[in-house]
Coordinates of C-alpha atoms and ligand atoms in Angstrom, one line a residue:
X23 CA 2.3 -4.3 -30.6
X24 CA -0.4 -5.2 -33.1
X25 CA -0.8 -8.8 -34.1
X26 CA 1.8 -10.0 -36.5
X27 CA 0.9 -11.6 -39.9
X28 CA -0.3 -15.2 -40.0
X29 CA 0.9 -16.7 -43.3
X30 CA 4.5 -16.6 -44.7
X31 CA 3.2 -14.4 -47.6
X32 CA 1.6 -12.0 -45.1
X33 CA 4.9 -12.1 -43.1
X34 CA 6.8 -11.0 -46.1
X35 CA 4.4 -8.2 -46.7
X36 CA 4.6 -7.2 -43.1
X37 CA 8.4 -7.2 -43.3
X38 CA 8.2 -4.6 -46.0
X39 CA 5.7 -2.4 -44.2
X40 CA 6.5 -0.5 -41.0
X41 CA 5.5 -2.2 -37.8
X42 CA 2.8 -0.3 -36.1
X43 CA 1.3 0.0 -32.6
X44 CA -1.6 2.0 -31.3
X45 CA -3.0 3.8 -28.2
X46 CA -4.6 0.7 -26.7
X47 CA -1.3 -1.2 -26.7
X48 CA 0.7 1.7 -25.5
X49 CA -1.4 2.3 -22.4
X50 CA -1.2 -1.4 -21.5
X51 CA 2.6 -1.5 -22.1
X52 CA 3.2 1.8 -20.2
X53 CA 1.4 0.3 -17.1
X54 CA 3.0 -3.1 -17.2
X55 CA 6.4 -1.6 -17.8
X56 CA 5.9 0.1 -14.4
X57 CA 4.8 -3.0 -12.6
X58 CA 1.1 -2.2 -12.7
X59 CA -0.6 -5.5 -13.5
X60 CA -4.1 -5.0 -12.1
X61 CA -7.0 -2.7 -13.2
X62 CA -10.2 -2.1 -11.3
X63 CA -13.0 -0.8 -13.4
X64 CA -16.4 -0.8 -15.2
X65 CA -16.5 -1.2 -19.0
X66 CA -18.3 0.9 -21.6
X67 CA -17.6 3.4 -24.4
X68 CA -14.7 4.2 -25.0
X69 CA -12.7 1.9 -22.7
X70 CA -14.2 -1.6 -23.2
X71 CA -11.5 -2.8 -25.6
X72 CA -8.8 -1.4 -23.4
X73 CA -10.0 -3.8 -20.7
X74 CA -10.2 -6.7 -23.1
X75 CA -6.8 -6.1 -24.6
X76 CA -5.4 -5.7 -21.0
X77 CA -6.7 -9.1 -20.1
X78 CA -5.3 -10.5 -23.4
X79 CA -2.0 -9.1 -22.4
X80 CA -2.1 -10.9 -19.1
X81 CA -3.3 -8.1 -16.8
X82 CA -5.9 -8.7 -14.1
X83 CA -8.9 -6.7 -15.0
X84 CA -11.4 -6.7 -12.1
X85 CA -14.9 -5.7 -13.3
X86 CA -17.2 -4.0 -10.8
X87 CA -20.8 -3.1 -10.7
X88 CA -20.2 0.6 -9.9
X89 CA -17.2 2.8 -10.4
X90 CA -17.1 4.1 -6.9
X91 CA -16.2 0.6 -5.6
X92 CA -13.7 0.0 -8.4
X93 CA -12.1 3.3 -7.3
X94 CA -12.1 2.4 -3.7
X95 CA -10.5 -0.9 -4.6
X96 CA -7.8 0.8 -6.6
X97 CA -7.1 3.3 -3.7
X98 CA -6.7 0.6 -1.1
X99 CA -4.6 -1.5 -3.4
X100 CA -2.3 1.6 -3.5
X101 CA -2.2 1.8 0.3
X102 CA -1.4 -1.9 0.6
X103 CA 1.2 -2.1 -2.1
X104 CA 2.7 1.4 -2.4
X105 CA 2.1 1.2 -6.1
X106 CA -0.7 3.3 -7.6
X107 CA -3.9 1.4 -7.8
X108 CA -5.6 1.9 -11.2
X109 CA -9.3 2.5 -11.7
X110 CA -10.7 2.6 -15.2
X111 CA -14.0 4.3 -16.0
X112 CA -16.1 5.5 -18.9
X113 CA -16.7 9.1 -19.7
X114 CA -19.0 11.6 -17.7
X115 CA -21.2 9.5 -15.5
X116 CA -18.7 6.7 -15.0
X117 CA -16.0 9.3 -14.4
X118 CA -18.1 11.1 -11.8
X119 CA -18.9 7.8 -10.1
X120 CA -15.1 7.2 -9.8
X121 CA -14.5 10.7 -8.4
X122 CA -15.6 10.1 -4.9
X123 CA -13.0 7.4 -4.6
X124 CA -10.4 9.6 -6.2
X125 CA -11.1 12.5 -3.8
X126 CA -11.2 10.0 -0.8
X127 CA -7.8 8.6 -2.0
X128 CA -6.3 12.1 -2.0
X129 CA -7.7 12.9 1.4
X130 CA -6.3 9.7 2.8
X131 CA -3.0 9.9 1.0
X132 CA -3.6 6.6 -0.9
X133 CA -1.8 6.5 -4.3
X134 CA -4.3 5.9 -7.0
X135 CA -4.8 6.8 -10.7
X136 CA -8.2 7.2 -12.1
X137 CA -8.0 6.6 -15.8
X138 CA -11.1 7.7 -17.6
X139 CA -12.0 7.6 -21.2
X140 CA -13.5 10.9 -22.4
X141 CA -15.5 12.2 -25.4
X142 CA -14.4 14.2 -28.5
X143 CA -12.4 17.3 -27.3
X144 CA -13.5 19.4 -30.2
X145 CA -17.2 18.8 -29.4
X146 CA -16.9 19.0 -25.7
X147 CA -15.1 22.3 -25.8
X148 CA -17.6 23.8 -28.2
X149 CA -20.3 22.3 -25.9
X150 CA -22.1 20.7 -28.9
X151 CA -23.7 17.9 -26.9
X152 CA -21.4 14.9 -27.5
X153 CA -22.3 11.5 -26.0
X154 CA -21.3 11.7 -22.4
X155 CA -20.0 15.2 -22.8
X156 CA -18.0 16.7 -19.9
X157 CA -14.9 18.6 -19.3
X158 CA -13.5 15.9 -17.0
X159 CA -10.0 17.3 -16.6
X160 CA -11.3 20.6 -15.2
X161 CA -13.7 18.8 -12.8
X162 CA -11.1 16.3 -11.5
X163 CA -8.4 18.9 -10.9
X164 CA -9.5 20.2 -7.5
X165 CA -10.1 16.7 -6.2
X166 CA -6.7 15.2 -6.7
X167 CA -3.0 15.8 -6.5
X168 CA -2.5 16.1 -10.2
X169 CA -4.5 15.7 -13.4
X170 CA -3.2 15.1 -16.9
X171 CA -4.7 14.6 -20.4
X172 CA -3.0 12.8 -23.2
X173 CA -4.0 13.8 -26.8
X174 CA -1.4 11.9 -28.8
X175 CA -0.6 8.2 -28.7
X176 CA 3.1 9.2 -28.7
X177 CA 2.6 10.9 -25.3
X178 CA 1.0 8.0 -23.5
X179 CA 4.3 6.8 -22.0
X180 CA 5.0 10.3 -20.6
X181 CA 1.4 10.7 -19.4
X182 CA 1.4 7.4 -17.5
X183 CA 4.8 8.1 -16.1
X184 CA 3.8 11.5 -14.8
X185 CA 0.6 10.0 -13.3
X186 CA 2.6 7.3 -11.5
X187 CA 5.2 9.7 -10.1
X188 CA 2.6 12.2 -9.0
X189 CA 0.6 9.5 -7.2
X190 CA 3.4 7.9 -5.1
X191 CA 6.1 10.6 -4.6
X192 CA 6.0 12.9 -1.6
X193 CA 2.7 12.6 0.1
X194 CA 0.8 10.0 -2.0
X195 CA -2.6 10.7 -3.4
X196 CA -5.1 10.4 -6.2
X197 CA -4.2 11.3 -9.8
X198 CA -6.5 11.8 -12.8
X199 CA -5.5 10.7 -16.3
X200 CA -7.8 11.7 -19.1
X201 CA -7.7 9.6 -22.2
X202 CA -10.1 10.8 -25.0
X203 CA -11.5 7.9 -26.9
X204 CA -9.8 9.0 -30.1
X205 CA -6.4 8.2 -28.7
X206 CA -6.9 4.4 -28.6
X207 CA -7.0 3.7 -32.3
X208 CA -4.3 6.2 -33.1
X209 CA -1.5 4.4 -34.9
X210 CA 2.2 5.2 -34.6
X211 CA 5.4 3.4 -35.6
X212 CA 6.0 0.6 -33.2
X213 CA 9.7 1.4 -32.6
X214 CA 8.9 5.0 -31.9
X215 CA 6.1 3.8 -29.6
X216 CA 8.4 1.5 -27.7
X217 CA 10.9 4.4 -27.3
X218 CA 8.1 6.7 -26.0
X219 CA 7.4 4.5 -23.0
X220 CA 9.0 5.5 -19.7
X221 CA 10.0 3.2 -16.9
X222 CA 9.8 5.5 -13.9
X223 CA 13.1 5.5 -12.0
X224 CA 12.8 5.8 -8.2
X225 CA 9.1 6.9 -8.3
X226 CA 9.0 7.8 -4.6
X227 CA 12.5 9.1 -3.8
X228 CA 13.7 9.1 -0.2
X229 CA 13.4 12.5 1.4
X230 CA 15.9 12.6 4.3
X231 CA 15.3 14.9 7.2
X232 CA 17.7 17.6 8.1
X233 CA 20.1 16.5 10.9
X234 CA 19.3 19.5 13.1
X235 CA 15.6 18.8 12.9
X236 CA 16.3 15.2 14.1
X237 CA 18.4 16.5 17.0
X238 CA 15.8 19.1 18.0
X239 CA 13.1 16.3 18.1
X240 CA 15.3 14.0 20.1
X241 CA 16.2 16.7 22.7
X242 CA 12.5 17.4 23.3
X243 CA 11.7 13.7 23.6
X244 CA 14.6 13.1 26.0
X245 CA 13.4 15.9 28.3
X246 CA 9.7 14.7 28.4
X247 CA 8.1 13.6 31.6
X248 CA 5.0 12.1 30.0
X249 CA 5.9 11.3 26.4
X250 CA 3.5 9.8 23.9
X251 CA 4.0 8.5 20.3
X252 CA 1.0 8.6 18.0
X253 CA 1.2 6.3 14.9
X254 CA -0.9 7.3 11.9
X255 CA -1.7 5.4 8.7
X256 CA 1.2 7.2 7.1
X257 CA 3.4 5.1 9.4
X258 CA 1.6 2.0 8.3
X259 CA 1.9 2.9 4.6
X260 CA 5.6 3.4 4.8
X261 CA 6.2 -0.4 5.3
X262 CA 9.2 0.2 7.6
X263 CA 7.5 -1.9 10.3
X264 CA 10.7 -3.2 12.0
X265 CA 12.3 0.3 12.3
X266 CA 9.1 1.7 13.8
X267 CA 9.0 -1.1 16.3
X268 CA 12.6 -0.6 17.2
X269 CA 12.0 3.2 17.7
X270 CA 9.0 2.6 19.9
X271 CA 10.7 -0.1 21.9
X272 CA 14.0 1.7 22.3
X273 CA 12.3 4.8 23.7
X274 CA 10.0 2.7 25.9
X275 CA 7.3 5.4 25.3
X276 CA 3.6 4.5 25.2
X277 CA 2.2 4.5 21.7
X278 CA -1.3 5.3 20.4
X279 CA -2.2 3.8 17.0
X280 CA -4.7 5.6 14.9
X281 CA -7.3 3.4 13.4
X282 CA -5.5 2.1 10.3
X283 CA -2.1 2.0 12.1
X284 CA -3.5 -0.6 14.5
X285 CA -1.3 -3.7 14.3
X286 CA 1.8 -1.8 13.2
X287 CA 2.8 -3.0 16.7
X288 CA 0.4 -5.5 18.2
X289 CA -2.5 -3.9 20.1
X290 CA -1.5 -6.3 22.9
X291 CA 2.1 -4.8 23.1
X292 CA 2.8 -3.7 26.7
X293 CA 3.5 -0.1 25.4
X294 CA 0.2 0.1 23.5
X295 CA -2.0 2.9 25.0
X296 CA -5.0 2.2 22.7
X297 CA -7.1 1.3 25.7
X298 CA -6.0 4.4 27.6
X299 CA -6.5 6.9 24.8
X300 CA -8.2 9.7 26.8
X301 CA -5.7 9.5 29.6
X302 CA -2.6 9.7 27.3
X303 CA -4.0 12.5 25.2
X304 CA -4.9 14.6 28.3
X305 CA -1.9 13.9 30.4
X306 CA 1.0 13.6 28.0
X307 CA 3.5 16.5 27.8
X308 CA 5.5 15.7 24.6
X309 CA 3.8 14.1 21.7
X310 CA 5.6 12.6 18.7
X311 CA 3.3 12.2 15.7
X312 CA 4.6 9.7 13.1
X313 CA 2.6 9.8 9.9
X314 CA -0.5 11.1 11.8
X315 CA -2.1 14.5 11.2
X316 CA -3.6 16.7 13.8
X317 CA -7.0 16.8 12.1
X318 CA -10.5 16.2 13.6
X319 CA -9.6 12.6 14.4
X320 CA -7.1 14.0 17.0
X321 CA -9.4 16.9 17.9
X322 CA -7.0 19.3 16.1
X323 CA -4.4 18.9 18.9
X324 CA -6.3 21.2 21.3
X325 CA -9.4 21.6 23.5
X326 CA -10.8 19.3 26.1
X327 CA -9.5 16.1 24.6
X328 CA -5.9 17.3 25.1
X329 CA -6.4 18.6 28.7
X330 CA -5.0 21.7 30.3
X331 CA -1.3 20.8 30.6
X332 CA 0.8 22.5 27.8
X333 CA 1.7 20.2 25.0
X334 CA 4.8 20.1 22.9
X335 CA 4.5 18.4 19.5
X336 CA 7.1 16.7 17.4
X337 CA 5.7 15.8 14.0
X338 CA 7.2 13.5 11.4
X339 CA 5.6 13.9 8.0
X340 CA 6.7 14.0 4.4
X341 CA 4.6 17.1 3.7
X342 CA 6.1 20.3 5.0
X343 CA 2.8 22.1 4.8
X344 CA 1.4 19.8 7.4
X345 CA 3.4 21.4 10.1
X346 CA 1.5 24.0 12.2
X347 CA -1.7 23.1 10.5
X348 CA -3.6 23.3 13.7
X349 CA -1.2 24.0 16.6
X350 CA 2.4 24.9 16.8
X351 CA 4.8 22.1 16.0
X352 CA 7.9 22.6 18.2
X353 CA 10.0 20.0 16.3
X354 CA 9.0 19.5 12.7
X355 CA 10.8 16.5 11.1
X356 CA 10.1 16.6 7.4
X357 CA 11.0 13.6 5.3
X358 CA 9.7 10.1 4.4
X359 CA 8.9 8.1 7.4
X360 CA 11.5 5.4 6.8
X361 CA 14.4 8.0 6.6
X362 CA 13.1 10.0 9.5
X363 CA 12.6 7.0 11.8
X364 CA 16.1 5.6 11.0
X365 CA 17.6 9.0 11.5
X366 CA 15.9 9.2 14.9
X367 CA 17.2 5.7 15.8
X368 CA 20.7 6.6 14.8
X369 CA 20.5 9.8 16.8
X370 CA 19.4 8.1 19.9
X371 CA 22.7 6.3 20.2
X372 CA 23.3 3.5 22.7
X373 CA 22.4 5.0 26.1
X374 CA 19.0 6.5 25.6
X375 CA 17.3 6.9 29.1
X376 CA 14.4 4.7 29.8
X377 CA 10.9 6.3 29.8
X378 CA 9.7 7.8 33.1
X379 CA 8.5 4.8 35.2
X380 CA 5.7 6.7 37.0
X381 CA 4.1 7.7 33.7
X382 CA 4.5 4.2 32.2
X383 CA 2.8 2.6 35.2
X384 CA 0.0 5.2 35.2
X385 CA -0.7 4.4 31.6
X386 CA -0.7 0.7 32.0
X387 CA -2.9 0.8 35.1
X388 CA -5.5 2.8 33.2
X389 CA -5.2 0.5 30.2
X390 CA -5.6 -2.7 32.3
X391 CA -8.7 -1.1 34.1
X392 CA -10.3 -0.3 30.8
X393 CA -9.6 -3.7 29.3
X394 CA -11.1 -5.3 32.4
X395 CA -14.2 -3.2 32.2
X396 CA -14.8 -4.1 28.6
X397 CA -14.2 -7.9 29.1
X398 CA -17.6 -9.0 30.5
X399 CA -19.4 -7.0 27.8
X400 CA -17.4 -8.8 25.1
X401 CA -18.3 -12.1 26.6
X402 CA -22.1 -11.4 26.6
X403 CA -24.2 -14.2 25.1
X404 CA -27.4 -12.2 25.0
X405 CA -29.8 -12.6 22.1
X406 CA -30.6 -10.4 20.3
X407 CA -27.0 -9.5 20.3
X408 CA -25.7 -6.1 21.3
X409 CA -22.6 -4.7 19.5
X410 CA -20.0 -5.8 22.0
X411 CA -21.5 -9.3 22.3
X412 CA -21.1 -9.8 18.6
X413 CA -17.7 -8.1 18.5
X414 CA -16.4 -10.4 21.3
X415 CA -16.4 -13.4 19.0
X416 CA -15.0 -11.5 16.0
X417 CA -12.2 -10.3 18.2
X418 CA -11.4 -14.0 18.8
X419 CA -11.6 -14.7 15.1
X420 CA -8.9 -12.1 14.4
X421 CA -6.8 -13.3 17.4
X422 CA -6.9 -16.8 15.9
X423 CA -6.2 -15.5 12.3
X424 CA -4.0 -12.5 12.7
X425 CA -3.1 -12.4 9.1
X426 CA -6.7 -11.9 8.0
X427 CA -7.6 -8.5 6.7
X428 CA -10.3 -6.6 8.6
X429 CA -12.5 -4.2 6.6
X430 CA -14.8 -2.0 8.8
X431 CA -17.4 0.7 8.3
X432 CA -20.6 1.9 10.0
X433 CA -21.1 4.2 13.0
X434 CA -21.5 2.1 16.1
X435 CA -20.3 -0.9 14.1
X436 CA -17.1 1.0 13.3
X437 CA -16.3 2.7 16.5
X438 CA -17.0 -0.3 18.7
X439 CA -15.1 -2.7 16.4
X440 CA -12.1 -0.4 16.4
X441 CA -11.7 -0.5 20.1
X442 CA -12.9 -4.1 20.7
X443 CA -10.8 -5.9 18.1
X444 CA -7.1 -6.1 18.7
X445 CA -4.9 -6.1 15.6
X446 CA -1.6 -8.0 15.5
X447 CA 0.0 -7.2 12.1
X448 CA 0.5 -4.1 10.1
X449 CA -1.9 -3.0 7.4
X450 CA -4.6 -5.5 8.4
X451 CA -7.2 -3.0 9.4
X452 CA -8.8 -1.0 6.5
X453 CA -11.6 1.4 7.3
X454 CA -13.5 4.6 6.5
X455 CA -10.3 6.7 7.1
X456 CA -10.1 10.5 7.3
X457 CA -13.5 11.3 6.0
X458 CA -15.5 8.6 7.8
X459 CA -17.0 7.8 4.4
X460 CA -19.6 5.1 4.0
X461 CA -19.3 2.8 1.0
X462 CA -15.6 1.7 1.1
X463 CA -16.6 -1.8 2.3
X464 CA -16.9 -4.1 -0.7
X465 CA -14.3 -2.2 -2.8
X466 CA -11.7 -2.5 -0.1
X467 CA -12.7 -6.2 0.6
X468 CA -12.2 -7.1 -3.1
X469 CA -8.9 -5.4 -3.4
X470 CA -7.6 -6.7 -0.1
X471 CA -8.3 -10.3 -1.3
X472 CA -7.0 -9.7 -4.8
X473 CA -3.8 -7.9 -3.7
X474 CA -2.9 -10.1 -0.8
X475 CA -4.6 -13.4 -1.3
X476 CA -5.4 -13.4 2.5
X477 CA -8.9 -14.0 3.9
X478 CA -11.0 -10.9 4.5
X479 CA -13.4 -10.2 7.3
X480 CA -15.7 -7.2 6.5
X481 CA -17.6 -6.0 9.5
X482 CA -20.3 -3.7 8.2
X483 CA -23.1 -1.7 9.6
X484 CA -26.3 -2.4 7.7
X485 CA -26.4 1.1 6.4
X486 CA -22.7 1.1 5.5
X487 CA -23.1 -2.2 3.7
X488 CA -25.9 -0.9 1.6
X489 CA -23.6 1.7 -0.1
X490 CA -21.6 -1.1 -1.9
X491 CA -23.8 -4.1 -1.3
X492 CA -24.2 -5.0 -5.0
X493 CA -20.5 -5.8 -5.1
X494 CA -21.3 -9.1 -3.4
X495 CA -21.9 -10.3 -6.9
X496 CA -18.3 -9.2 -7.8
X497 CA -17.0 -11.1 -4.7
X498 CA -18.9 -14.2 -5.8
X499 CA -17.9 -13.9 -9.5
X500 CA -14.2 -13.8 -8.6
X501 CA -14.8 -16.4 -5.8
X502 CA -12.9 -14.3 -3.3
X503 CA -12.2 -15.4 0.3
X504 CA -14.4 -12.6 1.8
X505 CA -16.7 -13.1 4.8
X506 CA -19.0 -10.1 5.3
X507 CA -20.8 -9.7 8.6
X508 CA -23.6 -7.2 8.4
X509 CA -24.5 -5.8 11.9
X510 CA -28.2 -5.6 11.3
X511 CA -29.7 -3.2 13.8
X512 CA -32.4 -2.2 11.3
X513 CA -31.1 1.3 10.7
X514 CA -28.6 4.1 10.9
X515 CA -27.3 4.2 14.5
X516 CA -30.5 2.4 15.7
X517 CA -33.6 0.8 14.3
X518 CA -36.1 2.2 16.7
X519 CA -36.7 5.8 15.5
X520 CA -40.2 6.9 14.8
X521 CA -41.2 9.5 12.2
X522 CA -42.3 12.5 14.3
X523 CA -44.4 13.9 11.4
X524 CA -46.4 11.1 9.8
X525 CA -46.8 7.4 9.0
X526 CA -43.9 6.9 6.7
X527 CA -40.7 5.3 8.0
X528 CA -38.4 7.5 10.1
X529 CA -35.3 9.1 8.5
X530 CA -32.9 6.6 10.0
X531 CA -34.7 3.3 10.0
X532 CA -34.6 0.4 7.5
X533 CA -36.8 -2.6 6.8
X534 CA -37.3 -4.6 10.0
X535 CA -36.1 -8.2 10.1
X536 CA -34.3 -7.7 6.8
X537 CA -32.3 -10.8 5.7
X538 CA -29.1 -9.5 4.1
X539 CA -27.8 -13.1 3.9
X540 CA -30.3 -13.8 1.1
X541 CA -28.5 -11.3 -1.1
X542 CA -25.4 -13.4 -1.5
X543 CA -27.3 -16.6 -2.2
X544 CA -28.5 -15.1 -5.4
X545 CA -25.0 -15.3 -6.7
X546 CA -24.0 -18.7 -5.3
X547 CA -22.4 -17.4 -2.1
X548 CA -23.2 -18.7 1.4
X549 CA -25.7 -16.8 3.5
X550 CA -26.1 -17.3 7.2
X551 CA -28.5 -15.7 9.7
X552 CA -26.9 -15.5 13.1
X553 CA -28.8 -14.5 16.2
X554 CA -26.3 -15.5 18.9
X555 CA -22.6 -14.9 19.4
X556 CA -22.1 -18.7 19.2
X557 CA -23.9 -19.0 15.8
X558 CA -21.9 -16.0 14.6
X559 CA -18.6 -17.5 15.6
X560 CA -19.4 -20.8 13.9
X561 CA -20.5 -19.2 10.7
X562 CA -17.4 -16.9 10.5
X563 CA -15.0 -19.8 11.3
X564 CA -16.6 -21.9 8.6
X565 CA -16.3 -19.0 6.1
X566 CA -12.7 -18.3 7.0
X567 CA -11.8 -22.0 6.8
X568 CA -13.5 -22.6 3.5
X569 CA -12.5 -19.2 1.9
X570 CA -15.9 -19.2 0.2
X571 CA -17.8 -15.9 -0.3
X572 CA -20.1 -15.6 2.7
X573 CA -22.5 -13.1 4.1
X574 CA -23.7 -13.4 7.7
X575 CA -26.7 -11.4 8.8
X576 CA -25.9 -10.7 12.4
X577 CA -29.1 -9.7 14.2
X578 CA -28.3 -6.9 16.5
X579 CA -30.7 -5.3 19.0
X580 CA -32.3 -2.3 17.2
X581 CA -32.1 -0.3 20.4
X582 CA -28.4 -1.0 21.1
X583 CA -26.7 1.8 19.1
X584 CA -26.1 5.4 19.9
X585 CA -26.5 8.5 17.6
X586 CA -23.4 8.8 15.3
X587 CA -21.6 6.1 17.3
X588 CA -18.8 7.8 19.3
X589 CA -18.9 11.1 17.4
X590 CA -22.4 12.3 18.3
X591 CA -20.8 15.5 19.6
X592 CA -20.1 16.6 16.0
X593 CA -23.8 16.9 15.3
X594 CA -24.8 20.6 15.3
X595 CA -26.4 21.4 18.6
X596 CA -29.3 23.8 19.0
X597 CA -28.4 26.7 21.3
X598 CA -31.9 26.7 22.8
X599 CA -34.6 24.1 22.6
X600 CA -37.1 24.6 19.9
X601 CA -40.6 25.6 21.1
Ligands
TPP725 C1 -21.0 8.7 2.0 C2 -21.6 8.9 3.3 N1 -22.9 9.2 3.4 C3 -23.5 9.3 4.7 C4 -22.7 9.3 5.8 C5 -23.3 9.5 7.2 N2 -23.3 8.2 7.9 C6 -22.4 8.1 8.9 S1 -22.4 6.6 9.6 C7 -23.7 6.1 8.6 C8 -24.3 4.8 8.7 C9 -24.4 4.3 10.1 O1 -25.3 3.2 10.2 P1 -24.8 1.7 10.1 O2 -23.8 1.5 9.1 O3 -25.9 0.8 10.1 O4 -24.0 1.6 11.5 P2 -24.6 1.4 13.0 O5 -24.3 2.7 13.8 O6 -26.1 1.2 12.9 O7 -23.9 0.3 13.5 C10 -24.1 7.2 7.8 C11 -25.2 7.1 6.8 C12 -21.3 9.0 5.6 N3 -20.5 8.9 6.6 N4 -20.8 8.8 4.4
MG726 MG1 -27.1 0.0 11.5

């Protein structure tokens, strides 16, 4: 509501006049009524006052240096909390900067709402050249789950409610909400305004699977000789950790966590097949996917990765269209993960047979072999460090602080950290997700710290870090417990490439001997240059103990990395060598 009158005389006059409210207050009240108390954004025309008034109303308004990172923060806040994260941007360029995050949220099934101010509709639609003119709604539509525009203050409540429901119900995703600048000062009767607000009842309704779908899945699982469970980030998102653990343990089947599902059950769990990935994908006969899609990350469920033996897939997903997307799904179980997993548990009854012993022992032998092979490389004390030498100490950091949140991006820095660092708790590993997108680092780190209050360790390739590096100022400004480790190998994949055509730097290399640690010092944070695993460990421990914003420049051998990390095969290959 608008401010009430100050003096008794004013109060009397105010009594006589109708109480009014406006668009600014209605947006804020519509969000807070639905438990949304944090906004990530960048100010400017026409949304600066919305941010100010939101702060005045007690909301947290986290101001970024670039909208993409505010958007990434909102999207990962959505993943961590199951409530839509909100990103607030200005019109046209600010909106476009936020779109990458919105599209990425949709691809990754993170619930997020991009709220953007926009210019005068009448001028935009006649293309008369307004300030920051753009038909934002039309542009956002193909990149998100749903897109809405509100033209009247009286519709703000419904607009926000629709956005929330669209973001979190069914398969979650990104939603766009267009608020033309004109709507904010629109005044309506306060009582009518209050009545127009909607508290969304049961925003993500349970979707229970059909009983015969559950029976079909259990029958296949029971008959399997070499069963496998694949846990995806949908399973992590669901926040039904105990049920998933019960299901996995009751079946006794090896499980393979996808990157952001690591820690749902500890990577050190005896059934974890993370270190035997290629064996279990090749040799399994029945595979149960829980909140994991058969996209490129699982080689589309076919080809060399999956071996020659025929596969039977069971898939648990909330989205019916996901079934048969790449290969035949013999037992689709459509519903929300919580309902599906508990239906499976109920259906298993009390005398479920134990998993085939020869398969279990084959998987664990492979896993122990691979772990033993990697151990000496993780213990390397070489300087300059190679990836695994540096990761060895960071692995210990997470083992000692399993509640810390790990943010990770890069190529070699990503792929090697994923396999080297065991996770112990759910939703503690946040990374580049489905697209393998660079630039999520600092946005994710900020939101992880804001939403959970836990310490954050961001392990960043030097290229990856550069995409969001300016947000170290944001981290310092809010004094967040974030420790960034930049794996500085002077380039993308490696720092040793030479320009084949001239004297300018090669396409993939960066400034030699760069000191990223100096960047954070400009904003009052702590910078450390680490050249050995021991120095790295001490610096990270100090940062995690103090909770002070820290950036460690970890000097990595420029020759250590490989092209595209572990996915070099995805580069187009010439059929014949060029003459
Ligand atoms: C938005 C975006 N732009 C470009 C890429 C292509 N890309 C993949 S990994 C990568 C950076 C790899 O270098 P770095 O982060 O230094 O990791 P390293 O392998 O050197 O450890 C780039 C630019 C991408 N994935 N996303
Ligand atoms: Mg690099």
